[in-house]
Coordinates of C-alpha atoms and ligand atoms in Angstrom, one line a residue:
X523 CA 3.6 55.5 2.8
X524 CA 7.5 55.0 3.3
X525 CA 8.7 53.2 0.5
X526 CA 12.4 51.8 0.6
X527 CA 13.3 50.3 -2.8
X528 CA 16.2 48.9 -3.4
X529 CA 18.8 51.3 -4.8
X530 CA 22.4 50.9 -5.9
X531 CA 23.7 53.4 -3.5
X532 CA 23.0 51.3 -0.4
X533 CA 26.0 49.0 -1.8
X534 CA 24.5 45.7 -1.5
X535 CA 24.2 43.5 -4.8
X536 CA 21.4 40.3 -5.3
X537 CA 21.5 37.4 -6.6
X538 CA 18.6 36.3 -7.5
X539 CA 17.8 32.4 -7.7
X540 CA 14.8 31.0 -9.6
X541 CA 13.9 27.5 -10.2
X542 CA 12.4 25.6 -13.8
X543 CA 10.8 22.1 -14.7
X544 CA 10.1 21.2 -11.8
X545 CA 10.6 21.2 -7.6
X546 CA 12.8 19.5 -6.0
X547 CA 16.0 20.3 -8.1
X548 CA 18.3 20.6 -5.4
X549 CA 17.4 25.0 -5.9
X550 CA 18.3 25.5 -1.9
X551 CA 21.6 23.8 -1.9
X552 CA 22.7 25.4 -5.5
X553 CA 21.7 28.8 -3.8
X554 CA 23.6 27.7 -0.8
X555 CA 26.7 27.0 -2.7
X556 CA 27.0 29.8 -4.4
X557 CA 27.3 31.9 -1.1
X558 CA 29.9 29.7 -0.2
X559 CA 32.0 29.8 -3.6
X560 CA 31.6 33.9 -2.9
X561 CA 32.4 33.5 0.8
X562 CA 35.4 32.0 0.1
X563 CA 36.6 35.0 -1.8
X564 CA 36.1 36.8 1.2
X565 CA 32.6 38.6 0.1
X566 CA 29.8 39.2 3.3
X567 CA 26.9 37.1 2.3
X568 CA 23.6 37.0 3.2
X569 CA 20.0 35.0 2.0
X570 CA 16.8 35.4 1.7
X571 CA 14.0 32.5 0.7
X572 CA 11.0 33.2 -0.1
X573 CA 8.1 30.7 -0.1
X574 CA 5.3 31.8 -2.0
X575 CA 2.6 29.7 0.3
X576 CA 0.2 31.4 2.2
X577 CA 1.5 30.5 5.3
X578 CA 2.6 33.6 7.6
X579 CA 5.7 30.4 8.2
X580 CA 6.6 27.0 8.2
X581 CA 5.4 26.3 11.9
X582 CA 2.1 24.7 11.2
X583 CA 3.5 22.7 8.5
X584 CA 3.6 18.8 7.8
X585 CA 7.1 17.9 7.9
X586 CA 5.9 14.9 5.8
X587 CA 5.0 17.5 3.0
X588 CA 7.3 19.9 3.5
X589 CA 10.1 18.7 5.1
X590 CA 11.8 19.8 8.2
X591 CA 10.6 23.1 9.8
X592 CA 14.1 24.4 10.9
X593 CA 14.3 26.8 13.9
X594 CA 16.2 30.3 14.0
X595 CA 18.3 31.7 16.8
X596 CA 15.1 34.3 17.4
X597 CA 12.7 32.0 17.3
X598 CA 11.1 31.6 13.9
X599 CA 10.1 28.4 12.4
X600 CA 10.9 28.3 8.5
X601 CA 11.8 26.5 6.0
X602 CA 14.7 24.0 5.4
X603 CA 16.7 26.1 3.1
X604 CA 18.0 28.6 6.0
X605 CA 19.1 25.5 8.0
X606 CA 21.2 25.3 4.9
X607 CA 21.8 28.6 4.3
X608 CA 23.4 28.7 7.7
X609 CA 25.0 25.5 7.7
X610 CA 27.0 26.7 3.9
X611 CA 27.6 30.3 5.3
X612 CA 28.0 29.5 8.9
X613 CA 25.8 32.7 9.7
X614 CA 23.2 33.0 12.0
X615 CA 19.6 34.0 9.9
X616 CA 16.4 35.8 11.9
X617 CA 12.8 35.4 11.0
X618 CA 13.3 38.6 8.1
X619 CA 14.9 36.3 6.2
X620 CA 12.2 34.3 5.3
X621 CA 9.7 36.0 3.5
X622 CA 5.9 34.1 2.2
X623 CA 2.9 35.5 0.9
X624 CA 1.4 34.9 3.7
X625 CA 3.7 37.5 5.7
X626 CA 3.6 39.8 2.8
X627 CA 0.0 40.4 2.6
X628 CA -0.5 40.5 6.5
X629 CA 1.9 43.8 6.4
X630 CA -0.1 45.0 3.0
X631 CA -3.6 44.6 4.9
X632 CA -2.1 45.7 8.2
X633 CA -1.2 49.2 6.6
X634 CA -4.4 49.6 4.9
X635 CA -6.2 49.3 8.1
X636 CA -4.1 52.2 9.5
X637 CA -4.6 54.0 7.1
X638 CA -1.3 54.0 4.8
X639 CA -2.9 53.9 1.8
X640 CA -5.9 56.4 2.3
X641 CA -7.7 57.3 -0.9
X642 CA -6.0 54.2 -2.9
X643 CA -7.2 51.2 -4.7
X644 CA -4.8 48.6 -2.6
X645 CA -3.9 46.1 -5.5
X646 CA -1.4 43.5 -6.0
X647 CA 1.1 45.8 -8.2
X648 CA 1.8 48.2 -7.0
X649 CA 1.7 47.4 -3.2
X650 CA 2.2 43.8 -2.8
X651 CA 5.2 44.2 -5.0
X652 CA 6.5 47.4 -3.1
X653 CA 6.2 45.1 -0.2
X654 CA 7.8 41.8 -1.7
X655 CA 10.9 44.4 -2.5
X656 CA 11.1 46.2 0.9
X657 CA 11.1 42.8 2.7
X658 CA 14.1 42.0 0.0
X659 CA 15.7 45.0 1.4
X660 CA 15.2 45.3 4.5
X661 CA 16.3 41.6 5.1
X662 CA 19.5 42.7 2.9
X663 CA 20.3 45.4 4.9
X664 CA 20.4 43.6 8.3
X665 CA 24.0 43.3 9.6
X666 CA 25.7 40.1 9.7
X667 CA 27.1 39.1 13.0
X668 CA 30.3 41.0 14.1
X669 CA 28.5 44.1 13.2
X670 CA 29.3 44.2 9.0
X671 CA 27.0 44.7 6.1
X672 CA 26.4 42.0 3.2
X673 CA 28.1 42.4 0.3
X674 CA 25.6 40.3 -1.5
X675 CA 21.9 38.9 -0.6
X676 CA 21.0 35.7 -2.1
X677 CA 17.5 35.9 -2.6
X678 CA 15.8 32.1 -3.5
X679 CA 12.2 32.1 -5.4
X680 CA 10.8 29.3 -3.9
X681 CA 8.8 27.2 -6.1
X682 CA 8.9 27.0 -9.8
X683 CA 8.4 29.8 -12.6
X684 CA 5.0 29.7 -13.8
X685 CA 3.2 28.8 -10.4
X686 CA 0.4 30.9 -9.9
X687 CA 1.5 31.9 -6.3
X688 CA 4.8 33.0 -7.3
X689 CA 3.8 35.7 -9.7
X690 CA 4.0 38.9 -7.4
X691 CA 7.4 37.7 -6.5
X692 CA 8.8 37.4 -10.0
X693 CA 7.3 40.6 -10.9
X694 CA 8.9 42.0 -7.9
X695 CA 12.0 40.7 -9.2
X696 CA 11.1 42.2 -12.6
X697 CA 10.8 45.7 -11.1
X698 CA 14.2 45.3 -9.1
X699 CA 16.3 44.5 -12.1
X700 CA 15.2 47.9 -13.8
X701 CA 15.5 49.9 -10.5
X702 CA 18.9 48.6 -10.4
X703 CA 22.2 48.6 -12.7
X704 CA 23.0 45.5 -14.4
X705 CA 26.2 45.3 -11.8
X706 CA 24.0 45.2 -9.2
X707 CA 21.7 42.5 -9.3
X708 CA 22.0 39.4 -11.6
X709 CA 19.9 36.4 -12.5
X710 CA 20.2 32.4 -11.9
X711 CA 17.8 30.4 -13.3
X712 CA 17.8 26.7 -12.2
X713 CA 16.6 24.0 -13.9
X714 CA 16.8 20.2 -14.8
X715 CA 18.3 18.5 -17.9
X716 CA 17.1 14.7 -18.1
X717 CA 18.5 12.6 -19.5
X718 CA 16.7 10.3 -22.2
X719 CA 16.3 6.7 -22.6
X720 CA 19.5 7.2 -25.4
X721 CA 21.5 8.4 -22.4
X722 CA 21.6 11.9 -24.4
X723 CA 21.2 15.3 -22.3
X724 CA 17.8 17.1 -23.1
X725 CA 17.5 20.6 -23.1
X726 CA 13.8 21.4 -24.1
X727 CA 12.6 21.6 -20.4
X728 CA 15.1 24.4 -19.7
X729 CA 14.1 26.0 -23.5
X730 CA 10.3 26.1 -22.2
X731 CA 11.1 27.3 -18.6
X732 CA 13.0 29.7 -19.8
X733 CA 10.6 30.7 -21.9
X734 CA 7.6 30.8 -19.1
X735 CA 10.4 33.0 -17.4
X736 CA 10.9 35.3 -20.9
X737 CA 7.0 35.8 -20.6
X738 CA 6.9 37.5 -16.7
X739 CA 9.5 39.6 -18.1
X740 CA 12.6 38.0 -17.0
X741 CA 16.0 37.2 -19.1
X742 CA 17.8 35.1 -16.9
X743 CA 21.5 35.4 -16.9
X744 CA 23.3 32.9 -15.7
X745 CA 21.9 28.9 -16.0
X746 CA 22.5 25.9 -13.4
X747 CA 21.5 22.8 -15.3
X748 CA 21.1 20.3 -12.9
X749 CA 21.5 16.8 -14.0
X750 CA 22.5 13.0 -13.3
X751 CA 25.4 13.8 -15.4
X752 CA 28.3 16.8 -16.3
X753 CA 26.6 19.0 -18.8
X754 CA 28.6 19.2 -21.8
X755 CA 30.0 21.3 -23.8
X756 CA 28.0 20.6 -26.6
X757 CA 24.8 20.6 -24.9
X758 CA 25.6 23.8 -22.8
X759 CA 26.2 25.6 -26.5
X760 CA 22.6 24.5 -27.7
X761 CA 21.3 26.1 -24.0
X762 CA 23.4 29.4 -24.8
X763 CA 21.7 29.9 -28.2
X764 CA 18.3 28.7 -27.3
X765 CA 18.1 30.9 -23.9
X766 CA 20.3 33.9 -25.0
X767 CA 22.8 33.3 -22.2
X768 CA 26.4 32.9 -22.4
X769 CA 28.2 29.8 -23.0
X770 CA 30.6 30.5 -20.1
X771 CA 27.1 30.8 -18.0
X772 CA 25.8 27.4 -18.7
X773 CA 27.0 25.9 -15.5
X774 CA 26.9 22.0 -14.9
X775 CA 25.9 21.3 -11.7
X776 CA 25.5 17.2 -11.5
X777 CA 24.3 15.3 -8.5
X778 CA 27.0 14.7 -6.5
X779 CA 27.0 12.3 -3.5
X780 CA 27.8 14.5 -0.6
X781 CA 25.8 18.4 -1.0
X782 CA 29.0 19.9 0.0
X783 CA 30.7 19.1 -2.6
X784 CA 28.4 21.1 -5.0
X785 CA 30.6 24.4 -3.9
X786 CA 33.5 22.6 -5.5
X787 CA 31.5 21.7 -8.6
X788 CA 30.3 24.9 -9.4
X789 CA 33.7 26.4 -8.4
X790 CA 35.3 24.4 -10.6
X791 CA 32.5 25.0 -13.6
X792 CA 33.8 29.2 -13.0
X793 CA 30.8 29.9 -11.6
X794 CA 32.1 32.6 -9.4
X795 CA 34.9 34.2 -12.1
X796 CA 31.5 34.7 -14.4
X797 CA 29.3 36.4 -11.0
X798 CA 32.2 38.7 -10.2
X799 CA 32.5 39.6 -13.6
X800 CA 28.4 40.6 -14.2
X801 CA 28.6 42.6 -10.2
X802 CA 31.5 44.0 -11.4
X803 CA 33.7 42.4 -8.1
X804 CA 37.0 42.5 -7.8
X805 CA 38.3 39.2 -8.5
X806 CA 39.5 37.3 -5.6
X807 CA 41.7 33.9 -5.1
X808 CA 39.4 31.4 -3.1
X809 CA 40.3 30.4 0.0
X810 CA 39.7 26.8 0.0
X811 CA 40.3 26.1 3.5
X812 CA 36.5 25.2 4.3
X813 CA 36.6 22.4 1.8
X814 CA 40.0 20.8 3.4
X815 CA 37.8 20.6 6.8
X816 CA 34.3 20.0 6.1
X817 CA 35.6 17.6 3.1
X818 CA 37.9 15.4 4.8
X819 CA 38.4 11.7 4.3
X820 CA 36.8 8.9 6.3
X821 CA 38.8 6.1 7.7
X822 CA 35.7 3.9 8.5
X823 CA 32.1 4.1 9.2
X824 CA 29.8 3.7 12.3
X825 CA 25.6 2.6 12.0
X826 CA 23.1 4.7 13.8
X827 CA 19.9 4.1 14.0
X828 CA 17.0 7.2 13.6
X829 CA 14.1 5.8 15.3
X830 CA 11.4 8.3 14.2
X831 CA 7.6 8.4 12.8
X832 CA 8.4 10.1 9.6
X833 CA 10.9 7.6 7.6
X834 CA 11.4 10.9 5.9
X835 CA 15.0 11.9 5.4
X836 CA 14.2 15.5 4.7
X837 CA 12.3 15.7 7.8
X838 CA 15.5 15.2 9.6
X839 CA 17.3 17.0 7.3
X840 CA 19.6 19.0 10.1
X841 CA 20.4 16.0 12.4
X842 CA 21.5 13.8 9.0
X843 CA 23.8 17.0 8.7
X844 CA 24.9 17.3 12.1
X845 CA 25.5 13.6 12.2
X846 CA 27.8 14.5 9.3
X847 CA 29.6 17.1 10.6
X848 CA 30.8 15.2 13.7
X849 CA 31.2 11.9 11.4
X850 CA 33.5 14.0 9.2
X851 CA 35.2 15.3 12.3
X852 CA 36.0 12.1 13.5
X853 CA 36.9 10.5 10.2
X854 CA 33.8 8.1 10.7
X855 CA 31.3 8.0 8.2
X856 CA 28.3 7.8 9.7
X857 CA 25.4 5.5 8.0
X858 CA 21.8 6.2 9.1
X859 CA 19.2 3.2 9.6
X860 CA 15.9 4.5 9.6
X861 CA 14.0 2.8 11.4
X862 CA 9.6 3.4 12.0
X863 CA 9.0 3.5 15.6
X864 CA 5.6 1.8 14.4
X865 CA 6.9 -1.2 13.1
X866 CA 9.9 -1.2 15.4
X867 CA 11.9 -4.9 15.3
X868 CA 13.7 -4.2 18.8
X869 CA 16.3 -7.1 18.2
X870 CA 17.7 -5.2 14.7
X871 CA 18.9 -2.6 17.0
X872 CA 21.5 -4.9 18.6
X873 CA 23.3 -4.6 15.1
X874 CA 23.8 -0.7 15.3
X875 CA 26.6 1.5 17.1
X876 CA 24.0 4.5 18.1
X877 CA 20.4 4.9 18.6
X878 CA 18.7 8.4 18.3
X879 CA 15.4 9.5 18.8
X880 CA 14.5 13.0 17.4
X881 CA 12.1 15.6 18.1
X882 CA 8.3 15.1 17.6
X883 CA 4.8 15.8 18.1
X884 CA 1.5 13.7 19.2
X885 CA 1.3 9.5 20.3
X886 CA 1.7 7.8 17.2
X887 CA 4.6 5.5 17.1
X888 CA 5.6 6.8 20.9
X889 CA 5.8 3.1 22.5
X890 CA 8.5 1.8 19.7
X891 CA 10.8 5.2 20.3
X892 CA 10.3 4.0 24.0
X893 CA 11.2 0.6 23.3
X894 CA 14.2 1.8 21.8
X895 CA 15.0 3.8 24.4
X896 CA 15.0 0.9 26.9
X897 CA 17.5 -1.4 24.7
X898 CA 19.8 1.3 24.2
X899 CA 19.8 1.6 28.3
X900 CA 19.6 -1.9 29.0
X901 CA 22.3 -2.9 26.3
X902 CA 24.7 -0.2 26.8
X903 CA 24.2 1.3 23.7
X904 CA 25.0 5.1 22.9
X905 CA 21.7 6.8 22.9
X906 CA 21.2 10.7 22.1
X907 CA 17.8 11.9 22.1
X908 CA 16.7 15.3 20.9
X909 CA 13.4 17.4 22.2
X910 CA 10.8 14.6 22.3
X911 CA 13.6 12.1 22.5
X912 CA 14.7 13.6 26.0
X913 CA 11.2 13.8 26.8
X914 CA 10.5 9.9 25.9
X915 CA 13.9 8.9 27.7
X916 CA 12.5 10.3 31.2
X917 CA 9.7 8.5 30.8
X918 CA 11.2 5.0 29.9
X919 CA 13.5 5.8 33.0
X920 CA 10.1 6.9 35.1
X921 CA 8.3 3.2 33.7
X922 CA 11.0 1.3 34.2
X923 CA 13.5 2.1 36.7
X924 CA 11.3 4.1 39.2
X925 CA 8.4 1.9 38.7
X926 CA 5.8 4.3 37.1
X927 CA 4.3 2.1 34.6
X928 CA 2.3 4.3 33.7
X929 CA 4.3 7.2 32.9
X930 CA 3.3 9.0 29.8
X931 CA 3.2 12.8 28.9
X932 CA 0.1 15.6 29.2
X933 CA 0.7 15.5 25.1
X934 CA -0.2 11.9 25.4
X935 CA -2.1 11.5 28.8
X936 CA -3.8 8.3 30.3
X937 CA -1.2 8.2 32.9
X938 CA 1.2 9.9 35.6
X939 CA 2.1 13.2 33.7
X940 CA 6.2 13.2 34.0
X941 CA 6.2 15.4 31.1
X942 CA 3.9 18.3 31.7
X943 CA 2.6 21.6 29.7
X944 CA 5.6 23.9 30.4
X945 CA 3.2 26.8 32.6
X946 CA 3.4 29.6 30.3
X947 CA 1.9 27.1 27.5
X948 CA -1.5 26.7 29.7
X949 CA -2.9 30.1 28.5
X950 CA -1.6 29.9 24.7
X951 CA -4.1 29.9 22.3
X952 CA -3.3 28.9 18.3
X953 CA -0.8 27.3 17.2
X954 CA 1.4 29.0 15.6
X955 CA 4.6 30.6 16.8
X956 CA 3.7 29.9 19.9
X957 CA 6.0 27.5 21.3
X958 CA 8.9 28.1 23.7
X959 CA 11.0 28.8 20.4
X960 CA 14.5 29.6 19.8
X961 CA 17.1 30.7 21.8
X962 CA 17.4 29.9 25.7
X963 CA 20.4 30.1 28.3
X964 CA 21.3 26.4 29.1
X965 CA 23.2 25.8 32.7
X966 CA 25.4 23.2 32.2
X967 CA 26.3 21.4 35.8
X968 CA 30.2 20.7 35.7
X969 CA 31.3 17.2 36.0
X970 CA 28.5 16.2 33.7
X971 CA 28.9 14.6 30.4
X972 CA 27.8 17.6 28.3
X973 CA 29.8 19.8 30.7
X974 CA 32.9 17.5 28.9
X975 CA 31.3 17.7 25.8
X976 CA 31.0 21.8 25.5
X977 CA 33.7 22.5 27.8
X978 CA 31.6 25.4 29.2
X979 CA 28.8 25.9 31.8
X980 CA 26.4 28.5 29.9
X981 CA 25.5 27.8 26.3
X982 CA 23.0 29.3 24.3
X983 CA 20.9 26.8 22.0
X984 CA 17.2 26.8 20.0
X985 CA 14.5 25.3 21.6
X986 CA 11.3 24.3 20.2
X987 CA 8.6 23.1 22.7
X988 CA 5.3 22.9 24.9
X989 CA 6.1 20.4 26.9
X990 CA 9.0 19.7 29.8
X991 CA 9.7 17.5 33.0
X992 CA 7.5 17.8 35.1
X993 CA 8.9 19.5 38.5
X994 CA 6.3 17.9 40.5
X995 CA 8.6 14.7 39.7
X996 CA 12.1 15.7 39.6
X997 CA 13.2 15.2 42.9
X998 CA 12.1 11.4 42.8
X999 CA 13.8 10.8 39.6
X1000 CA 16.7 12.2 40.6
X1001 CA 16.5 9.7 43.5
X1002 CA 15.9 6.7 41.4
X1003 CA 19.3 7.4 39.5
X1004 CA 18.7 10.0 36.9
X1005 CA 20.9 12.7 36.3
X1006 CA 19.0 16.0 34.9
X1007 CA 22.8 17.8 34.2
X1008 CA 21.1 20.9 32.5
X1009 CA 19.0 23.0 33.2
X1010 CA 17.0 26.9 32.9
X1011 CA 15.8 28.0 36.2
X1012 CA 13.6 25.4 37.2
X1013 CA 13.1 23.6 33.7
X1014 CA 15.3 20.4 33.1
X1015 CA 17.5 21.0 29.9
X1016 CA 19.1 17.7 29.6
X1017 CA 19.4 14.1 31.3
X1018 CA 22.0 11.5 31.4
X1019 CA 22.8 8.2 33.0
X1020 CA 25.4 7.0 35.0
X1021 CA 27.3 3.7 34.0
X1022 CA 26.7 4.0 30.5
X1023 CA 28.6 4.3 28.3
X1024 CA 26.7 7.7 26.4
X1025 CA 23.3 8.4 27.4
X1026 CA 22.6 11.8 26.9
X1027 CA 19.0 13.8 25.7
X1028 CA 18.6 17.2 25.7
X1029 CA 15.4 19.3 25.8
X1030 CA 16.6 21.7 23.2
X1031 CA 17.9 21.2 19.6
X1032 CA 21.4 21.1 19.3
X1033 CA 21.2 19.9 15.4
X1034 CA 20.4 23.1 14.5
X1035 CA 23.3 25.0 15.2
X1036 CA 25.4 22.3 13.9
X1037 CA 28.2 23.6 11.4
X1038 CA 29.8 21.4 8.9
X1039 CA 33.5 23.6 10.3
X1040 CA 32.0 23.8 13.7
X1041 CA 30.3 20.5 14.4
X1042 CA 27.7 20.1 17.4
X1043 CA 29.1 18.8 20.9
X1044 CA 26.3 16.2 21.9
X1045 CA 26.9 15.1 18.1
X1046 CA 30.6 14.6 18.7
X1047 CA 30.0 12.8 22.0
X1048 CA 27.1 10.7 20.4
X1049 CA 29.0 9.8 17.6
X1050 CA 32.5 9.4 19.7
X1051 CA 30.9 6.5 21.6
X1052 CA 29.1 4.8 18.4
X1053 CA 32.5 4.9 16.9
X1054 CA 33.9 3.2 20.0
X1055 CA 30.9 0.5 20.4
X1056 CA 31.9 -0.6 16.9
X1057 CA 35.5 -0.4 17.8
X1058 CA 34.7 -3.0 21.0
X1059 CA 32.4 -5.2 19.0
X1060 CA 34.8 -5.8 16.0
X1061 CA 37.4 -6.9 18.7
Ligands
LIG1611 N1 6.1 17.3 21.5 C1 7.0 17.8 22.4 C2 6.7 19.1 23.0 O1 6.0 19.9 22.4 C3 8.4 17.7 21.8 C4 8.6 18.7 20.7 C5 9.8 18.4 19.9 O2 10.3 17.3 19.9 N2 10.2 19.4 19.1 O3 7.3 19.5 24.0

């Protein structure tokens, strides 16, 4: 048996995140933040989330429970927090990076049956934590894009000290902090101060979590009390002598309204003059030009409307983000109406500037996204539609220009199949991983709309999928008016319409490489026109 554990000659140092009280803190976009406040020194940064479900990965997860399953440049479906990961760092992540129990034991049992263990009792410690620690590492280790090594790996423990599944994990973390030097790996432990009905900040939660945290074996060094308000200094003084940490490592970290401004909290708290002191950095001057582009001001706002099943913001979490970007780009700020495509009150939509349908699975709520579709053609109002919403835009077009009334898609059925299984899908079995996932070559025909938009006629972007246009119909909706002006081989990439003013869908999923520096062209385009539909209407 090979085992790689993490030693300080290899270079790279961890931070290690950990969450208290309770889920939900905000853990992904603290950990997030923290990469950027080191970034912006300058330092090579890398993350890792683990997720102590059983789950190999987020694939075959409810978006309703869990949120959004975010897609990676190689194909991997996991969990939100590298969507934001990437977006804070602007690095590209693969599937190492996220690590879950249910990956974890899959390599422990798959080396037992070859025989990697011979003659050994195969138990949770030793092997499952050699194996949590190895994933840490080897995920570390990977080079960033442009060919250099991290400087530091952020490493997130999903889910909250004194969970049952996140055990191994912690102890793995135990074991890593005394096969390290102190300089080399250090300890953030995140947690919620409430406030009371006296308006005071209360710091017995974080007292007992740190405690559960004391009993795996863990002294936390550095604490992010999350609150509704600025920790003070009184309160962060009673947190210092009740958790042995610091006073300078009590760091406020208040809900602020925009997540990227959390950076600038914790910048301004010294969060990063405290981690370069403990991993023994060399103490840089921030660079603070991210914040001057991703921060800038608005000078008015534009209404889009999300037509969608789940009225679920984190399910959307990357096209909220994307639509950011591009509002901030813009100056527009860009308010989101969401709006259940079961319950769908067509006529509300005339008030809006954009309509968007995401991506999505199965038929419920289908013939209100469809509706939608049809006034945002009919009215001239900016549509973008991602995945299922390209899918769902061919067919309002197939119903209702060419005549098919009973267009549908194979995923549906009872009708003409415009959207068909793509033909590798026919001989999948199970479900997971095995869409057409990740990244694909998109042909961009010039002249087009998103030709304008990306300036370039090959583009890489992720994909997540089973179904496309079916070619058996393409040449007749082509006839009938529709412009298919992307494409992969034989498989339609993108539509758009003629005499509209925007009406674009694509197949593939350009939210998710959406960067708040580098926002995404459809997204630009999109929110371009919204802005200029609210521009004409105000006149
Ligand atoms: N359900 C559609 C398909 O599988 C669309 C998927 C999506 O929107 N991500 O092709």
């Amino acid at each position: 048996m090979i085992n790689v554990s993490p030693s300080a000659e290899v270079g790279v140092k961890y931070i290690i995140v950990t969450g208290g009280v309770m889920s939900g803190l905000g853990k992904g976009i603290t950990t997030a933040s923290i990469g950027r406040i080191l970034k912006n020194r300058h330092y090579h940064i890398t993350a890792v989330k683990i997720d102590p479900y059983l789950n190999i990965d987020a694939g075959t997860m409810n978006p309703a429970q869990h949120g959004e399953v975010f897609v990676l440049s190689d194909g991997s479906e996991v969990d939100l927090d590298l969507g934001n990961y990437e977006r804070f760092l602007d690095i590209n992540l693969n599937s190492s990076h996220n690590i879950t129990t249910g990956k974890v034991y899959r390599n422990v049992i798959e080396k037992e049956r070859r025989g990697d263990y011979l003659g050994t009792t195969v138990q949770i410690i030793p092997h499952i934590t050699d194996e949590i620690k190895n994933c840490i590492k080897r995920a570390a280790l990977q080079q960033l894009e442009g060919g250099v090594s991290a400087d530091i790996c952020l490493v997130e423990v999903g889910g909250t000290v004194g969970d049952i599944e996140s055990m191994p994990f912690l102890e793995a973390v135990r074991q890593m902090r005394g096969e390290l030097s102190s300089s080399d790996v250090v300890l953030i432990h995140v947690t919620l101060v409430p406030v009371d009905t006296m308006g005071e900040l209360k710091t017995k939660p974080t007292q007992h979590s740190v405690k559960a945290l004391r009993e795996v074996g863990i002294q936390p060094d550095i604490i992010v009390a999350r609150s509704v308000r600025t920790t003070d200094r009184s309160t962060k003084k009673k947190i210092s002598a009740f958790c042995d940490v610091a006073p300078e490592a009590v760091i406020s970290a208040a809900t602020v309204p925009d997540i990227y401004e959390v950076p600038l909290e914790l910048e301004r708290e010294g969060l990063a003059d405290v981690l370069c002191e403990r991993l023994k950095l060399e103490k840089r001057e921030p660079d603070i030009s991210w914040y001057t582009t991703v921060m800038r001001q608005y000078t008015g706002s534009t209404t889009v409307a999300i037509v969608s099943k789940y009225g679920i913001e984190d399910v959307y979490i990357s096209i909220k983000e994307a639509l950011k970007h591009a509002g901030r780009a813009l100056s527009t700020q860009v308010e989101i109406l969401w709006m259940d495509a079961e319950q769908l009150d067509v006529a509300a939509l005339e008030r809006v500037d954009g309509i968007l349908v995401p991506g999505g699975f199965g038929s419920r709520g289908v013939e209100g996204k469809i509706a939608a579709i049809e006034y945002a053609r009919t009215h001239c109002i900016p549509y973008l539609g991602l995945c299922f919403g390209f899918q769902l835009a061919v067919i309002e077009y197939a119903r209702h220009v060419v005549g098919w009334t009973d267009a549908t898609s194979q995923e549906i059925g009872g009708g003409r199949e415009v959207i068909a299984l793509l033909p590798e899908q026919q001989t999948v079995s199970g479900l997971g991983g095995t869409m057409r996932l990740g990244n694909y070559p998109v042909n961009v025909k010039e002249g087009s709309v998103l030709h304008g938009l990306y300036g370039r006629s090959e583009i890489m972007e992720r994909h997540r999928h089973r179904y496309e246009v079916n070619p058996v119909f393409l040449q007749e909706l082509e006839n009938a008016g529709l412009i298919f002006s992307a494409y992969n081989g034989d498989r339609m990439e993108a539509c758009e319409m003629a005499g509209h003013p925007f009406f674009l869908a694509t197949q593939f999923h350009p939210e998710f490489t959406s960067r708040p520096a580098r926002p995404s062209p459809p997204f630009i385009g999109f929110v371009e026109a919204s802005r200029h539909r609210k521009q004409e209407r105000g006149r």
